[in-house]
Amino acid sequence: MMAEKGILVVVSGFSGAGKGTLIKRLMEKYDNYALSISATTRDPRPGEENGREYFFHTKKEFEELILQDALVEYAQYVENYYGTPKAYVEKQLNKGKDVILEIEIQGALKVKEKRPDTLLIFVTPPSAEELKRRLVGRGTETMEVINSRLARAFEEAKGMPEYDYILINDQLEECVDRMHGIIQSQHDRAKNCQEFIEKITEEIAVFQKGE
Ligand code: ADP
Ligand code: 5GP
């Protein structure tokens, strides 16, 4: 298949569903993915680095990014701003990379509205009990924050039908492979093969002239 523009992929899901783990593994295992690094006003977690997990900003700096129209989308999530820097996404898509945005549902729906060809994947654990177990087991949030995230999960569940795919993250490796399969199958959609269609149509036209 010829190199066409990359696929824009939005991955959402309940906090603790395993999105970060899945995406990390996807990128280790397969080439041609680029992960967008979001801007946020939340505090870094232990071990997180500015420019690696997120670009950490003050509220004032973030509002400046909004004014400069430097974000594809942004949303507020449990009292913090999160947003997707525009320049990186465009550059990688033009290079033919499949770009992954790991963003929450309000942002996901905004991206789909702006760019209807975006692929929306919703990641969920197999059960609510497992969700709580993973969120508590991760050990990165206080019980208060965990409870507000679980409360938010109920709202997010209502948005699941808006997504193109629901990906149940039970066995990690199997889930990584399914995610890769879903994304790669988008490259074979007719609307993503315009250049190839034109090329082979031109080649075949020669037969009309009996050459
Ligand atoms: P998210 O990015 O969706 O908030 P994380 O990737 O941080 O979630 O995962 C939350 C916790 O669940 C982590 O401790 C991670 O190791 C664990 N986890 C992720 N995927 C699985 C899985 N398939 N089975 C069991 N535990 C998982
Ligand atoms: P966390 O604080 O756990 O890293 O992320 C909280 C939520 O914010 C997650 O659901 C994550 O997907 C979402 N998020 C991260 N970056 C962005 C972004 O750029 N835009 C939007 N809308 N949500 C984001």
GROMACS .gro file of C-alpha atoms and ligand atoms in nm:
model
  262
    1MET     CA    1   0.000   0.000   0.000
    2MET     CA    2   0.122   0.347  -0.083
    3ALA     CA    3   0.211   0.595   0.192
    4GLU     CA    4  -0.096   0.809   0.244
    5LYS     CA    5  -0.171   1.042   0.532
    6GLY     CA    6  -0.170   0.873   0.871
    7ILE     CA    7  -0.483   0.779   1.063
    8LEU     CA    8  -0.587   1.001   1.353
    9VAL     CA    9  -0.681   0.772   1.641
   10VAL     CA   10  -0.847   0.882   1.963
   11VAL     CA   11  -0.819   0.645   2.257
   12SER     CA   12  -1.047   0.716   2.554
   13GLY     CA   13  -1.166   0.512   2.846
   14PHE     CA   14  -1.221   0.521   3.219
   15SER     CA   15  -0.929   0.631   3.429
   16GLY     CA   16  -0.754   0.307   3.526
   17ALA     CA   17  -0.883   0.110   3.224
   18GLY     CA   18  -0.527   0.058   3.103
   19LYS     CA   19  -0.504   0.311   2.817
   20GLY     CA   20  -0.152   0.427   2.903
   21THR     CA   21  -0.026   0.071   2.947
   22LEU     CA   22  -0.183  -0.043   2.619
   23ILE     CA   23  -0.051   0.248   2.414
   24LYS     CA   24   0.298   0.211   2.555
   25ARG     CA   25   0.300  -0.158   2.461
   26LEU     CA   26   0.151  -0.086   2.116
   27MET     CA   27   0.435   0.154   2.040
   28GLU     CA   28   0.702  -0.086   2.166
   29LYS     CA   29   0.562  -0.370   1.957
   30TYR     CA   30   0.469  -0.195   1.632
   31ASP     CA   31   0.619   0.081   1.416
   32ASN     CA   32   0.458   0.378   1.253
   33TYR     CA   33   0.278   0.522   1.554
   34ALA     CA   34   0.326   0.869   1.697
   35LEU     CA   35   0.181   0.960   2.035
   36SER     CA   36   0.062   1.312   2.086
   37ILE     CA   37   0.182   1.463   2.413
   38SER     CA   38  -0.090   1.670   2.572
   39ALA     CA   39  -0.068   1.993   2.764
   40THR     CA   40  -0.218   1.989   3.113
   41THR     CA   41  -0.252   2.198   3.427
   42ARG     CA   42  -0.249   1.896   3.661
   43ASP     CA   43   0.055   1.829   3.878
   44PRO     CA   44   0.310   1.573   3.754
   45ARG     CA   45   0.285   1.228   3.917
   46PRO     CA   46   0.602   1.082   4.067
   47GLY     CA   47   0.826   0.976   3.779
   48GLU     CA   48   0.651   1.190   3.517
   49GLU     CA   49   0.865   1.431   3.317
   50ASN     CA   50   0.775   1.754   3.145
   51GLY     CA   51   0.762   1.686   2.770
   52ARG     CA   52   0.744   1.308   2.808
   53GLU     CA   53   0.406   1.223   2.966
   54TYR     CA   54   0.268   1.577   2.939
   55PHE     CA   55   0.366   1.938   2.891
   56PHE     CA   56   0.287   2.072   3.238
   57HIS     CA   57   0.155   2.429   3.244
   58THR     CA   58   0.008   2.681   3.481
   59LYS     CA   59  -0.355   2.775   3.424
   60LYS     CA   60  -0.242   3.110   3.283
   61GLU     CA   61  -0.004   2.947   3.033
   62PHE     CA   62  -0.274   2.702   2.927
   63GLU     CA   63  -0.522   2.981   2.867
   64GLU     CA   64  -0.259   3.148   2.649
   65LEU     CA   65  -0.241   2.830   2.434
   66ILE     CA   66  -0.619   2.844   2.393
   67LEU     CA   67  -0.602   3.209   2.284
   68GLN     CA   68  -0.326   3.131   2.032
   69ASP     CA   69  -0.546   2.855   1.880
   70ALA     CA   70  -0.254   2.618   1.936
   71LEU     CA   71  -0.475   2.324   2.047
   72VAL     CA   72  -0.675   2.077   1.835
   73GLU     CA   73  -0.912   2.048   2.132
   74TYR     CA   74  -0.910   2.099   2.505
   75ALA     CA   75  -1.135   2.003   2.793
   76GLN     CA   76  -1.163   2.025   3.167
   77TYR     CA   77  -1.137   1.697   3.353
   78VAL     CA   78  -1.179   1.680   3.730
   79GLU     CA   79  -1.072   2.044   3.783
   80ASN     CA   80  -0.777   2.051   3.542
   81TYR     CA   81  -0.734   2.153   3.181
   82TYR     CA   82  -0.605   1.904   2.925
   83GLY     CA   83  -0.544   1.981   2.555
   84THR     CA   84  -0.384   1.850   2.236
   85PRO     CA   85  -0.112   2.065   2.072
   86LYS     CA   86  -0.200   2.110   1.704
   87ALA     CA   87   0.138   2.143   1.530
   88TYR     CA   88   0.278   1.800   1.622
   89VAL     CA   89  -0.038   1.614   1.520
   90GLU     CA   90  -0.049   1.774   1.174
   91LYS     CA   91   0.320   1.717   1.112
   92GLN     CA   92   0.307   1.346   1.200
   93LEU     CA   93  -0.011   1.281   1.001
   94ASN     CA   94   0.149   1.443   0.696
   95LYS     CA   95   0.449   1.214   0.739
   96GLY     CA   96   0.211   0.916   0.717
   97LYS     CA   97   0.232   0.827   1.087
   98ASP     CA   98  -0.076   0.701   1.271
   99VAL     CA   99  -0.122   0.952   1.549
  100ILE     CA  100  -0.270   0.852   1.883
  101LEU     CA  101  -0.447   1.098   2.109
  102GLU     CA  102  -0.517   0.960   2.454
  103ILE     CA  103  -0.793   1.198   2.555
  104GLU     CA  104  -1.115   1.201   2.750
  105ILE     CA  105  -1.460   1.195   2.598
  106GLN     CA  106  -1.544   1.566   2.563
  107GLY     CA  107  -1.221   1.618   2.369
  108ALA     CA  108  -1.280   1.300   2.166
  109LEU     CA  109  -1.618   1.420   2.047
  110LYS     CA  110  -1.477   1.763   1.959
  111VAL     CA  111  -1.203   1.602   1.747
  112LYS     CA  112  -1.459   1.379   1.569
  113GLU     CA  113  -1.674   1.684   1.495
  114LYS     CA  114  -1.381   1.876   1.347
  115ARG     CA  115  -1.237   1.574   1.165
  116PRO     CA  116  -1.503   1.311   1.094
  117ASP     CA  117  -1.242   1.066   0.962
  118THR     CA  118  -1.098   1.024   1.316
  119LEU     CA  119  -1.110   0.671   1.456
  120LEU     CA  120  -1.254   0.662   1.809
  121ILE     CA  121  -1.163   0.369   2.034
  122PHE     CA  122  -1.297   0.331   2.388
  123VAL     CA  123  -1.093   0.113   2.625
  124THR     CA  124  -1.264  -0.056   2.917
  125PRO     CA  125  -1.173  -0.326   3.168
  126PRO     CA  126  -1.401  -0.631   3.169
  127SER     CA  127  -1.592  -0.515   3.481
  128ALA     CA  128  -1.643  -0.224   3.721
  129GLU     CA  129  -1.486  -0.425   4.002
  130GLU     CA  130  -1.171  -0.472   3.794
  131LEU     CA  131  -1.169  -0.099   3.714
  132LYS     CA  132  -1.160  -0.009   4.083
  133ARG     CA  133  -0.895  -0.274   4.147
  134ARG     CA  134  -0.669  -0.129   3.874
  135LEU     CA  135  -0.719   0.231   3.984
  136VAL     CA  136  -0.644   0.150   4.348
  137GLY     CA  137  -0.362  -0.089   4.249
  138ARG     CA  138  -0.189   0.180   4.042
  139GLY     CA  139  -0.139   0.367   4.366
  140THR     CA  140  -0.089   0.709   4.206
  141GLU     CA  141  -0.398   0.887   4.343
  142THR     CA  142  -0.550   0.951   4.682
  143MET     CA  143  -0.878   0.773   4.764
  144GLU     CA  144  -1.053   1.107   4.719
  145VAL     CA  145  -0.923   1.149   4.364
  146ILE     CA  146  -0.998   0.783   4.288
  147ASN     CA  147  -1.358   0.832   4.398
  148SER     CA  148  -1.404   1.140   4.182
  149ARG     CA  149  -1.259   0.948   3.884
  150LEU     CA  150  -1.495   0.655   3.948
  151ALA     CA  151  -1.787   0.896   3.971
  152ARG     CA  152  -1.678   1.052   3.643
  153ALA     CA  153  -1.662   0.701   3.487
  154PHE     CA  154  -2.041   0.675   3.514
  155GLU     CA  155  -2.078   0.987   3.296
  156GLU     CA  156  -1.818   0.852   3.053
  157ALA     CA  157  -2.002   0.518   3.020
  158LYS     CA  158  -2.297   0.708   2.875
  159GLY     CA  159  -2.075   0.825   2.588
  160MET     CA  160  -1.953   0.477   2.491
  161PRO     CA  161  -2.205   0.434   2.203
  162GLU     CA  162  -2.049   0.739   2.030
  163TYR     CA  163  -1.723   0.550   1.975
  164ASP     CA  164  -1.637   0.342   1.668
  165TYR     CA  165  -1.492   0.053   1.872
  166ILE     CA  166  -1.519  -0.072   2.230
  167LEU     CA  167  -1.197  -0.246   2.325
  168ILE     CA  168  -1.215  -0.469   2.633
  169ASN     CA  169  -0.873  -0.473   2.797
  170ASP     CA  170  -0.864  -0.812   2.965
  171GLN     CA  171  -0.543  -0.987   2.854
  172LEU     CA  172  -0.299  -0.707   2.775
  173GLU     CA  173  -0.103  -0.859   2.484
  174GLU     CA  174  -0.414  -0.982   2.308
  175CYS     CA  175  -0.570  -0.639   2.350
  176VAL     CA  176  -0.262  -0.465   2.207
  177ASP     CA  177  -0.282  -0.685   1.896
  178ARG     CA  178  -0.655  -0.619   1.855
  179MET     CA  179  -0.594  -0.246   1.882
  180HIS     CA  180  -0.323  -0.263   1.616
  181GLY     CA  181  -0.555  -0.463   1.388
  182ILE     CA  182  -0.838  -0.212   1.424
  183ILE     CA  183  -0.611   0.082   1.344
  184GLN     CA  184  -0.434  -0.083   1.052
  185SER     CA  185  -0.762  -0.193   0.892
  186GLN     CA  186  -0.848   0.177   0.852
  187HIS     CA  187  -0.569   0.209   0.596
  188ASP     CA  188  -0.763  -0.024   0.365
  189ARG     CA  189  -1.078   0.187   0.366
  190ALA     CA  190  -1.148   0.322   0.019
  191LYS     CA  191  -1.146   0.683   0.138
  192ASN     CA  192  -0.794   0.634   0.274
  193CYS     CA  193  -0.666   0.487  -0.053
  194GLN     CA  194  -0.737   0.778  -0.287
  195GLU     CA  195  -0.384   0.795  -0.427
  196PHE     CA  196  -0.375   0.424  -0.498
  197ILE     CA  197  -0.719   0.433  -0.660
  198GLU     CA  198  -0.607   0.716  -0.891
  199LYS     CA  199  -0.282   0.540  -0.977
  200ILE     CA  200  -0.435   0.205  -1.070
  201THR     CA  201  -0.723   0.372  -1.253
  202GLU     CA  202  -0.472   0.560  -1.469
  203GLU     CA  203  -0.274   0.241  -1.533
  204ILE     CA  204  -0.586   0.047  -1.626
  205ALA     CA  205  -0.706   0.326  -1.855
  206VAL     CA  206  -0.426   0.223  -2.089
  207PHE     CA  207  -0.615  -0.099  -2.169
  208GLN     CA  208  -0.905   0.109  -2.300
  209LYS     CA  209  -0.678   0.241  -2.571
  210GLY     CA  210  -0.572  -0.113  -2.654
  211GLU     CA  211  -0.205  -0.044  -2.571
  212ADP     P1  212  -0.520   0.454   3.232
  212ADP     O1  213  -0.407   0.509   3.148
  212ADP     O2  214  -0.636   0.409   3.150
  212ADP     O3  215  -0.563   0.544   3.343
  212ADP     P2  216  -0.315   0.264   3.326
  212ADP     O4  217  -0.251   0.226   3.197
  212ADP     O5  218  -0.241   0.356   3.417
  212ADP     O6  219  -0.465   0.319   3.302
  212ADP     O7  220  -0.349   0.127   3.402
  212ADP     C1  221  -0.408   0.127   3.532
  212ADP     C2  222  -0.352   0.009   3.611
  212ADP     O8  223  -0.401  -0.113   3.555
  212ADP     C3  224  -0.200   0.002   3.604
  212ADP     O9  225  -0.152  -0.034   3.733
  212ADP     C4  226  -0.173  -0.108   3.501
  212ADP    O10  227  -0.053  -0.177   3.526
  212ADP     C5  228  -0.294  -0.199   3.518
  212ADP     N1  229  -0.334  -0.268   3.393
  212ADP     C6  230  -0.340  -0.217   3.267
  212ADP     N2  231  -0.384  -0.309   3.178
  212ADP     C7  232  -0.406  -0.422   3.249
  212ADP     C8  233  -0.452  -0.554   3.215
  212ADP     N3  234  -0.483  -0.587   3.089
  212ADP     N4  235  -0.463  -0.645   3.314
  212ADP     C9  236  -0.432  -0.612   3.442
  212ADP     N5  237  -0.387  -0.490   3.482
  212ADP    C10  238  -0.375  -0.395   3.387
  2135GP     P1  239  -0.454   1.168   3.373
  2135GP     O1  240  -0.462   1.281   3.471
  2135GP     O2  241  -0.495   1.035   3.432
  2135GP     O3  242  -0.321   1.160   3.303
  2135GP     O4  243  -0.560   1.199   3.258
  2135GP     C1  244  -0.692   1.228   3.292
  2135GP     C2  245  -0.781   1.224   3.170
  2135GP     O5  246  -0.744   1.328   3.079
  2135GP     C3  247  -0.769   1.093   3.091
  2135GP     O6  248  -0.901   1.050   3.059
  2135GP     C4  249  -0.693   1.135   2.968
  2135GP     O7  250  -0.730   1.055   2.858
  2135GP     C5  251  -0.742   1.277   2.949
  2135GP     N1  252  -0.652   1.359   2.865
  2135GP     C6  253  -0.518   1.355   2.859
  2135GP     N2  254  -0.473   1.442   2.767
  2135GP     C7  255  -0.583   1.503   2.713
  2135GP     C8  256  -0.601   1.604   2.613
  2135GP     O8  257  -0.509   1.654   2.550
  2135GP     N3  258  -0.730   1.641   2.587
  2135GP     C9  259  -0.836   1.587   2.651
  2135GP     N4  260  -0.957   1.630   2.616
  2135GP     N5  261  -0.822   1.493   2.746
  2135GP    C10  262  -0.697   1.451   2.777
   0.00000   0.00000   0.00000
